Amino acid sequence: MVVTGETRPHRDVVSFVRRSARMNPSQERAWRHHRAAYLVDVARGPMSTSVAPQAAVDWAEVFGRTAPLLVEIGAGNGDSLVATAAAHPDVDVIGFEVFEPSMASTVGKLAAQGLTNARLVLADGVQGLRWLVAPASLEAVHMFFPDPWHKARHHKRRLVSPATCSLVADRLRPGGVFRLATDWEDYALTMREVLDASPLTRVHEGWAPRFEERPMTKYEARGIAAGRTVYDLCYRR
Ligand SMILES: C[S@@+](CC[C@H](N)C(=O)[O-])C[C@H]1O[C@@H](n2cnc3c(N)ncnc32)[C@H](O)[C@@H]1O
């Protein structure tokens, strides 16, 4: 919630809706035992998923080292995030997710593999990028299968917007990459249009080849089962 003028409060448009945060027993177990190892607490704004302006995190202190940083926005159940962290022990991975049970699943997977190069922030990833990540500090940003928000009146909720792409561009180091995937053609086309007009440069002539490190998540499998094409996009600062 932001306050405009003296008295008129309004909510920021966000890319998610609040859902019941019920966890299954294995999520509860993971949350109870391993949350402290992976969750980074941040100063909040007015919503439980918001980040206070000027909240700051010293990532080198959090990870206990200085390493290339990668951010995933909307990490869901953590399949991609955990695979990335496992495949790149030399990279520190920060995941933003707003849905607590999904984050508990991610925590469980990180703990099962004993990974130490990933941390999670239960917050809106756009606000996280804005307030918790320094300009030109990221090796890569991942955004896989963001919610499509099909109805035209909901398009303003889509994560891929000119403002978000400018922010990503600013937070990437020169040469850093923004990777995205979606199984919704109209969103893919919009993503490409928005990103082509952003300060980032498209890496491939047409669509990017499927990012080989991206594991098949339930969203991709569901899209393929329904006969949809999966589109990958890759842009460089
Ligand atoms: C369709 S799911 C995809 C999850 C995952 N990337 C995958 O491929 O399996 C989209 C996820 O993004 C999360 N999400 C939506 N808006 C977000 C935001 N602004 N910041 C962080 N997470 C967000 C949702 O809670 C949901 O878990």
CSV table of C-alpha atoms and ligand atoms in Angstrom, one decimal:
chain,number,residue,atom,x,y,z
A,1,MET,CA,0.0,0.0,0.0
A,2,VAL,CA,1.3,3.4,-0.8
A,3,VAL,CA,-0.1,6.7,0.3
A,4,THR,CA,-0.8,9.2,-2.3
A,5,GLY,CA,-1.4,12.8,-1.1
A,6,GLU,CA,-2.4,13.2,2.5
A,7,THR,CA,-5.2,10.7,2.9
A,8,ARG,CA,-5.8,8.5,-0.1
A,9,PRO,CA,-4.1,5.1,0.2
A,10,HIS,CA,-4.1,2.7,-2.7
A,11,ARG,CA,-2.6,-0.7,-3.3
A,12,ASP,CA,0.2,-1.2,-5.8
A,13,VAL,CA,-0.7,-3.5,-8.6
A,14,VAL,CA,1.0,-6.8,-8.0
A,15,SER,CA,1.6,-9.9,-10.0
A,16,PHE,CA,0.0,-12.4,-7.5
A,17,VAL,CA,-3.0,-12.9,-5.4
A,18,ARG,CA,-3.0,-13.9,-1.8
A,19,ARG,CA,-3.7,-17.6,-1.4
A,20,SER,CA,-4.3,-19.8,1.7
A,21,ALA,CA,-0.8,-20.6,3.0
A,22,ARG,CA,-1.6,-24.1,4.2
A,23,MET,CA,1.5,-26.3,4.1
A,24,ASN,CA,1.5,-30.1,3.7
A,25,PRO,CA,3.3,-32.1,6.3
A,26,SER,CA,6.6,-32.3,4.4
A,27,GLN,CA,6.6,-28.6,3.8
A,28,GLU,CA,5.9,-27.9,7.4
A,29,ARG,CA,8.8,-30.2,8.4
A,30,ALA,CA,11.2,-28.5,6.0
A,31,TRP,CA,10.0,-25.0,7.2
A,32,ARG,CA,10.4,-25.9,10.8
A,33,HIS,CA,13.8,-27.5,10.5
A,34,HIS,CA,15.6,-25.6,7.7
A,35,ARG,CA,14.0,-22.2,7.3
A,36,ALA,CA,16.6,-20.5,9.4
A,37,ALA,CA,19.4,-21.7,7.2
A,38,TYR,CA,17.9,-20.4,4.0
A,39,LEU,CA,15.4,-17.6,4.6
A,40,VAL,CA,16.7,-14.0,4.7
A,41,ASP,CA,14.5,-11.7,6.7
A,42,VAL,CA,14.0,-8.3,5.3
A,43,ALA,CA,12.4,-5.1,6.5
A,44,ARG,CA,8.8,-5.0,5.3
A,45,GLY,CA,6.7,-2.4,3.6
A,46,PRO,CA,2.9,-2.2,4.3
A,47,MET,CA,2.1,-5.7,2.9
A,48,SER,CA,3.6,-8.9,4.2
A,49,THR,CA,5.2,-9.5,0.8
A,50,SER,CA,6.5,-6.0,0.3
A,51,VAL,CA,10.0,-4.8,1.0
A,52,ALA,CA,10.6,-1.6,2.8
A,53,PRO,CA,12.2,1.1,0.7
A,54,GLN,CA,15.9,1.3,1.4
A,55,ALA,CA,15.9,-2.1,3.2
A,56,ALA,CA,19.3,-3.5,2.4
A,57,VAL,CA,21.0,-6.9,2.5
A,58,ASP,CA,24.7,-7.4,2.4
A,59,TRP,CA,24.8,-10.5,0.3
A,60,ALA,CA,28.5,-11.1,0.8
A,61,GLU,CA,27.9,-11.2,4.5
A,62,VAL,CA,24.8,-13.5,4.1
A,63,PHE,CA,26.7,-16.0,1.9
A,64,GLY,CA,30.0,-15.5,3.8
A,65,ARG,CA,31.9,-14.9,0.5
A,66,THR,CA,31.8,-12.7,-2.6
A,67,ALA,CA,30.6,-14.7,-5.6
A,68,PRO,CA,28.6,-14.0,-8.8
A,69,LEU,CA,25.0,-13.5,-7.9
A,70,LEU,CA,21.9,-14.9,-9.7
A,71,VAL,CA,18.3,-14.0,-8.9
A,72,GLU,CA,15.2,-16.0,-9.7
A,73,ILE,CA,11.9,-14.2,-9.4
A,74,GLY,CA,8.9,-16.5,-8.8
A,75,ALA,CA,10.9,-19.5,-7.9
A,76,GLY,CA,7.8,-21.6,-7.2
A,77,ASN,CA,8.6,-25.0,-5.7
A,78,GLY,CA,12.3,-24.4,-6.4
A,79,ASP,CA,13.0,-27.0,-9.0
A,80,SER,CA,15.0,-24.6,-11.2
A,81,LEU,CA,16.5,-22.7,-8.4
A,82,VAL,CA,17.8,-25.8,-6.7
A,83,ALA,CA,19.1,-27.2,-10.0
A,84,THR,CA,21.0,-23.9,-10.7
A,85,ALA,CA,22.5,-23.8,-7.2
A,86,ALA,CA,23.6,-27.5,-7.4
A,87,ALA,CA,25.1,-27.0,-10.9
A,88,HIS,CA,26.9,-23.8,-10.0
A,89,PRO,CA,28.5,-24.1,-6.6
A,90,ASP,CA,30.6,-21.0,-7.5
A,91,VAL,CA,27.5,-18.9,-7.9
A,92,ASP,CA,25.2,-17.5,-5.1
A,93,VAL,CA,21.5,-17.8,-5.9
A,94,ILE,CA,18.8,-15.6,-4.4
A,95,GLY,CA,15.2,-16.7,-4.9
A,96,PHE,CA,12.2,-14.5,-4.5
A,97,GLU,CA,8.8,-16.1,-4.0
A,98,VAL,CA,5.6,-14.8,-2.4
A,99,PHE,CA,3.8,-18.1,-1.6
A,100,GLU,CA,5.1,-19.6,1.7
A,101,PRO,CA,4.3,-23.3,1.1
A,102,SER,CA,6.2,-23.2,-2.3
A,103,MET,CA,9.1,-21.6,-0.5
A,104,ALA,CA,8.9,-24.4,2.1
A,105,SER,CA,9.2,-27.0,-0.7
A,106,THR,CA,12.3,-25.1,-2.0
A,107,VAL,CA,13.8,-25.1,1.5
A,108,GLY,CA,13.3,-28.9,1.8
A,109,LYS,CA,15.0,-29.5,-1.6
A,110,LEU,CA,18.0,-27.2,-0.7
A,111,ALA,CA,18.4,-28.9,2.7
A,112,ALA,CA,18.1,-32.4,1.1
A,113,GLN,CA,21.1,-31.6,-1.1
A,114,GLY,CA,22.9,-29.7,1.6
A,115,LEU,CA,23.3,-26.7,-0.6
A,116,THR,CA,24.9,-23.6,1.0
A,117,ASN,CA,24.9,-21.2,-2.1
A,118,ALA,CA,21.2,-20.3,-2.1
A,119,ARG,CA,19.0,-18.0,0.0
A,120,LEU,CA,15.3,-17.2,-0.2
A,121,VAL,CA,13.4,-14.0,0.4
A,122,LEU,CA,9.6,-14.3,1.0
A,123,ALA,CA,8.7,-11.2,-0.9
A,124,ASP,CA,7.7,-9.6,-4.2
A,125,GLY,CA,10.7,-10.1,-6.4
A,126,VAL,CA,10.3,-6.7,-8.2
A,127,GLN,CA,10.5,-4.9,-4.8
A,128,GLY,CA,13.4,-7.3,-3.9
A,129,LEU,CA,15.3,-6.3,-7.0
A,130,ARG,CA,14.6,-2.7,-6.3
A,131,TRP,CA,15.6,-2.5,-2.7
A,132,LEU,CA,17.8,-5.4,-2.0
A,133,VAL,CA,20.0,-5.7,-5.1
A,134,ALA,CA,22.7,-3.2,-6.1
A,135,PRO,CA,22.9,-1.9,-9.7
A,136,ALA,CA,25.2,-3.8,-12.0
A,137,SER,CA,25.6,-6.6,-9.5
A,138,LEU,CA,23.9,-9.7,-11.0
A,139,GLU,CA,25.3,-12.3,-13.3
A,140,ALA,CA,21.8,-13.4,-14.3
A,141,VAL,CA,18.1,-13.1,-13.6
A,142,HIS,CA,15.7,-16.0,-14.2
A,143,MET,CA,11.9,-15.7,-14.6
A,144,PHE,CA,10.4,-19.0,-15.6
A,145,PHE,CA,6.7,-19.4,-16.3
A,146,PRO,CA,5.5,-16.2,-14.7
A,147,ASP,CA,1.7,-16.1,-14.2
A,148,PRO,CA,0.2,-15.3,-17.6
A,149,TRP,CA,-2.7,-13.2,-16.4
A,150,HIS,CA,-4.8,-13.9,-19.5
A,151,LYS,CA,-7.6,-11.3,-19.2
A,152,ALA,CA,-6.8,-8.0,-20.9
A,153,ARG,CA,-7.8,-6.1,-17.8
A,154,HIS,CA,-5.3,-8.1,-15.8
A,155,HIS,CA,-2.3,-7.6,-18.1
A,156,LYS,CA,-1.1,-4.8,-15.8
A,157,ARG,CA,-0.4,-7.6,-13.3
A,158,ARG,CA,2.1,-9.3,-15.6
A,159,LEU,CA,5.6,-9.4,-14.3
A,160,VAL,CA,7.2,-8.7,-17.6
A,161,SER,CA,6.6,-5.0,-18.1
A,162,PRO,CA,8.7,-2.1,-19.4
A,163,ALA,CA,9.4,-1.0,-15.8
A,164,THR,CA,10.5,-4.5,-14.6
A,165,CYS,CA,12.7,-5.0,-17.6
A,166,SER,CA,14.4,-1.6,-17.0
A,167,LEU,CA,15.0,-2.6,-13.4
A,168,VAL,CA,16.4,-6.0,-14.4
A,169,ALA,CA,18.7,-4.3,-17.0
A,170,ASP,CA,19.9,-1.9,-14.3
A,171,ARG,CA,20.6,-4.7,-11.8
A,172,LEU,CA,22.5,-7.0,-14.3
A,173,ARG,CA,26.2,-6.4,-14.6
A,174,PRO,CA,27.3,-5.6,-18.2
A,175,GLY,CA,27.2,-8.9,-20.0
A,176,GLY,CA,24.7,-10.4,-17.5
A,177,VAL,CA,21.7,-12.2,-18.9
A,178,PHE,CA,17.9,-12.3,-18.3
A,179,ARG,CA,16.4,-15.7,-19.1
A,180,LEU,CA,12.7,-16.2,-19.3
A,181,ALA,CA,10.3,-19.0,-20.4
A,182,THR,CA,6.6,-19.2,-20.9
A,183,ASP,CA,4.1,-21.6,-22.5
A,184,TRP,CA,1.6,-18.9,-23.4
A,185,GLU,CA,2.2,-17.6,-26.9
A,186,ASP,CA,0.6,-14.2,-26.5
A,187,TYR,CA,2.6,-13.5,-23.4
A,188,ALA,CA,5.8,-14.7,-25.2
A,189,LEU,CA,5.1,-12.2,-28.0
A,190,THR,CA,4.5,-9.4,-25.5
A,191,MET,CA,7.7,-10.4,-23.5
A,192,ARG,CA,9.7,-10.1,-26.7
A,193,GLU,CA,8.1,-6.8,-27.7
A,194,VAL,CA,8.8,-5.3,-24.3
A,195,LEU,CA,12.3,-6.7,-24.0
A,196,ASP,CA,13.2,-5.7,-27.5
A,197,ALA,CA,12.3,-2.1,-26.5
A,198,SER,CA,14.2,-2.3,-23.2
A,199,PRO,CA,17.9,-1.4,-22.7
A,200,LEU,CA,18.7,-5.2,-23.1
A,201,THR,CA,19.9,-6.9,-26.2
A,202,ARG,CA,18.3,-10.1,-27.6
A,203,VAL,CA,20.9,-12.9,-27.7
A,204,HIS,CA,19.3,-15.0,-30.4
A,205,GLU,CA,17.9,-14.1,-33.8
A,206,GLY,CA,14.5,-15.6,-33.1
A,207,TRP,CA,13.4,-17.4,-29.9
A,208,ALA,CA,16.2,-18.7,-27.6
A,209,PRO,CA,16.8,-22.4,-27.6
A,210,ARG,CA,15.4,-24.2,-24.6
A,211,PHE,CA,17.7,-23.3,-21.7
A,212,GLU,CA,19.3,-26.7,-21.1
A,213,GLU,CA,19.8,-26.1,-17.4
A,214,ARG,CA,16.1,-25.5,-16.8
A,215,PRO,CA,14.5,-28.7,-15.4
A,216,MET,CA,11.0,-29.6,-16.6
A,217,THR,CA,8.6,-28.1,-14.0
A,218,LYS,CA,4.9,-28.9,-13.7
A,219,TYR,CA,4.1,-25.7,-15.5
A,220,GLU,CA,6.1,-26.6,-18.5
A,221,ALA,CA,4.8,-30.2,-18.5
A,222,ARG,CA,1.2,-29.0,-18.2
A,223,GLY,CA,1.7,-26.6,-21.1
A,224,ILE,CA,3.2,-29.3,-23.3
A,225,ALA,CA,0.4,-31.8,-22.3
A,226,ALA,CA,-2.1,-29.2,-23.4
A,227,GLY,CA,-0.4,-28.9,-26.8
A,228,ARG,CA,1.2,-25.5,-26.2
A,229,THR,CA,4.6,-24.5,-27.4
A,230,VAL,CA,7.2,-23.4,-24.8
A,231,TYR,CA,9.1,-20.2,-25.6
A,232,ASP,CA,12.5,-19.4,-24.1
A,233,LEU,CA,13.9,-15.8,-24.2
A,234,CYS,CA,17.4,-14.6,-23.4
A,235,TYR,CA,18.6,-11.0,-23.3
A,236,ARG,CA,22.0,-9.6,-22.4
A,237,ARG,CA,22.9,-6.3,-20.8
B,1,LIG,C1,3.4,-20.2,-12.5
B,1,LIG,S1,4.4,-20.2,-11.2
B,1,LIG,C2,6.0,-20.7,-11.8
B,1,LIG,C3,6.9,-21.2,-10.8
B,1,LIG,C4,8.3,-21.7,-11.2
B,1,LIG,N1,9.0,-20.5,-11.8
B,1,LIG,C5,8.2,-22.8,-12.2
B,1,LIG,O1,8.6,-22.7,-13.4
B,1,LIG,O2,7.8,-23.9,-11.7
B,1,LIG,C6,4.7,-18.5,-10.8
B,1,LIG,C7,5.2,-18.3,-9.4
B,1,LIG,O3,5.6,-16.9,-9.3
B,1,LIG,C8,5.2,-16.5,-8.0
B,1,LIG,N2,5.1,-15.0,-8.1
B,1,LIG,C9,4.2,-14.3,-8.8
B,1,LIG,N3,4.5,-13.0,-8.7
B,1,LIG,C10,5.7,-12.9,-7.9
B,1,LIG,C11,6.4,-11.8,-7.5
B,1,LIG,N4,6.1,-10.5,-7.8
B,1,LIG,N5,7.5,-12.0,-6.7
B,1,LIG,C12,7.9,-13.3,-6.4
B,1,LIG,N6,7.1,-14.4,-6.8
B,1,LIG,C13,6.1,-14.2,-7.5
B,1,LIG,C14,3.9,-17.2,-7.7
B,1,LIG,O4,3.7,-17.3,-6.3
B,1,LIG,C15,4.3,-18.6,-8.3
B,1,LIG,O5,4.9,-19.4,-7.4
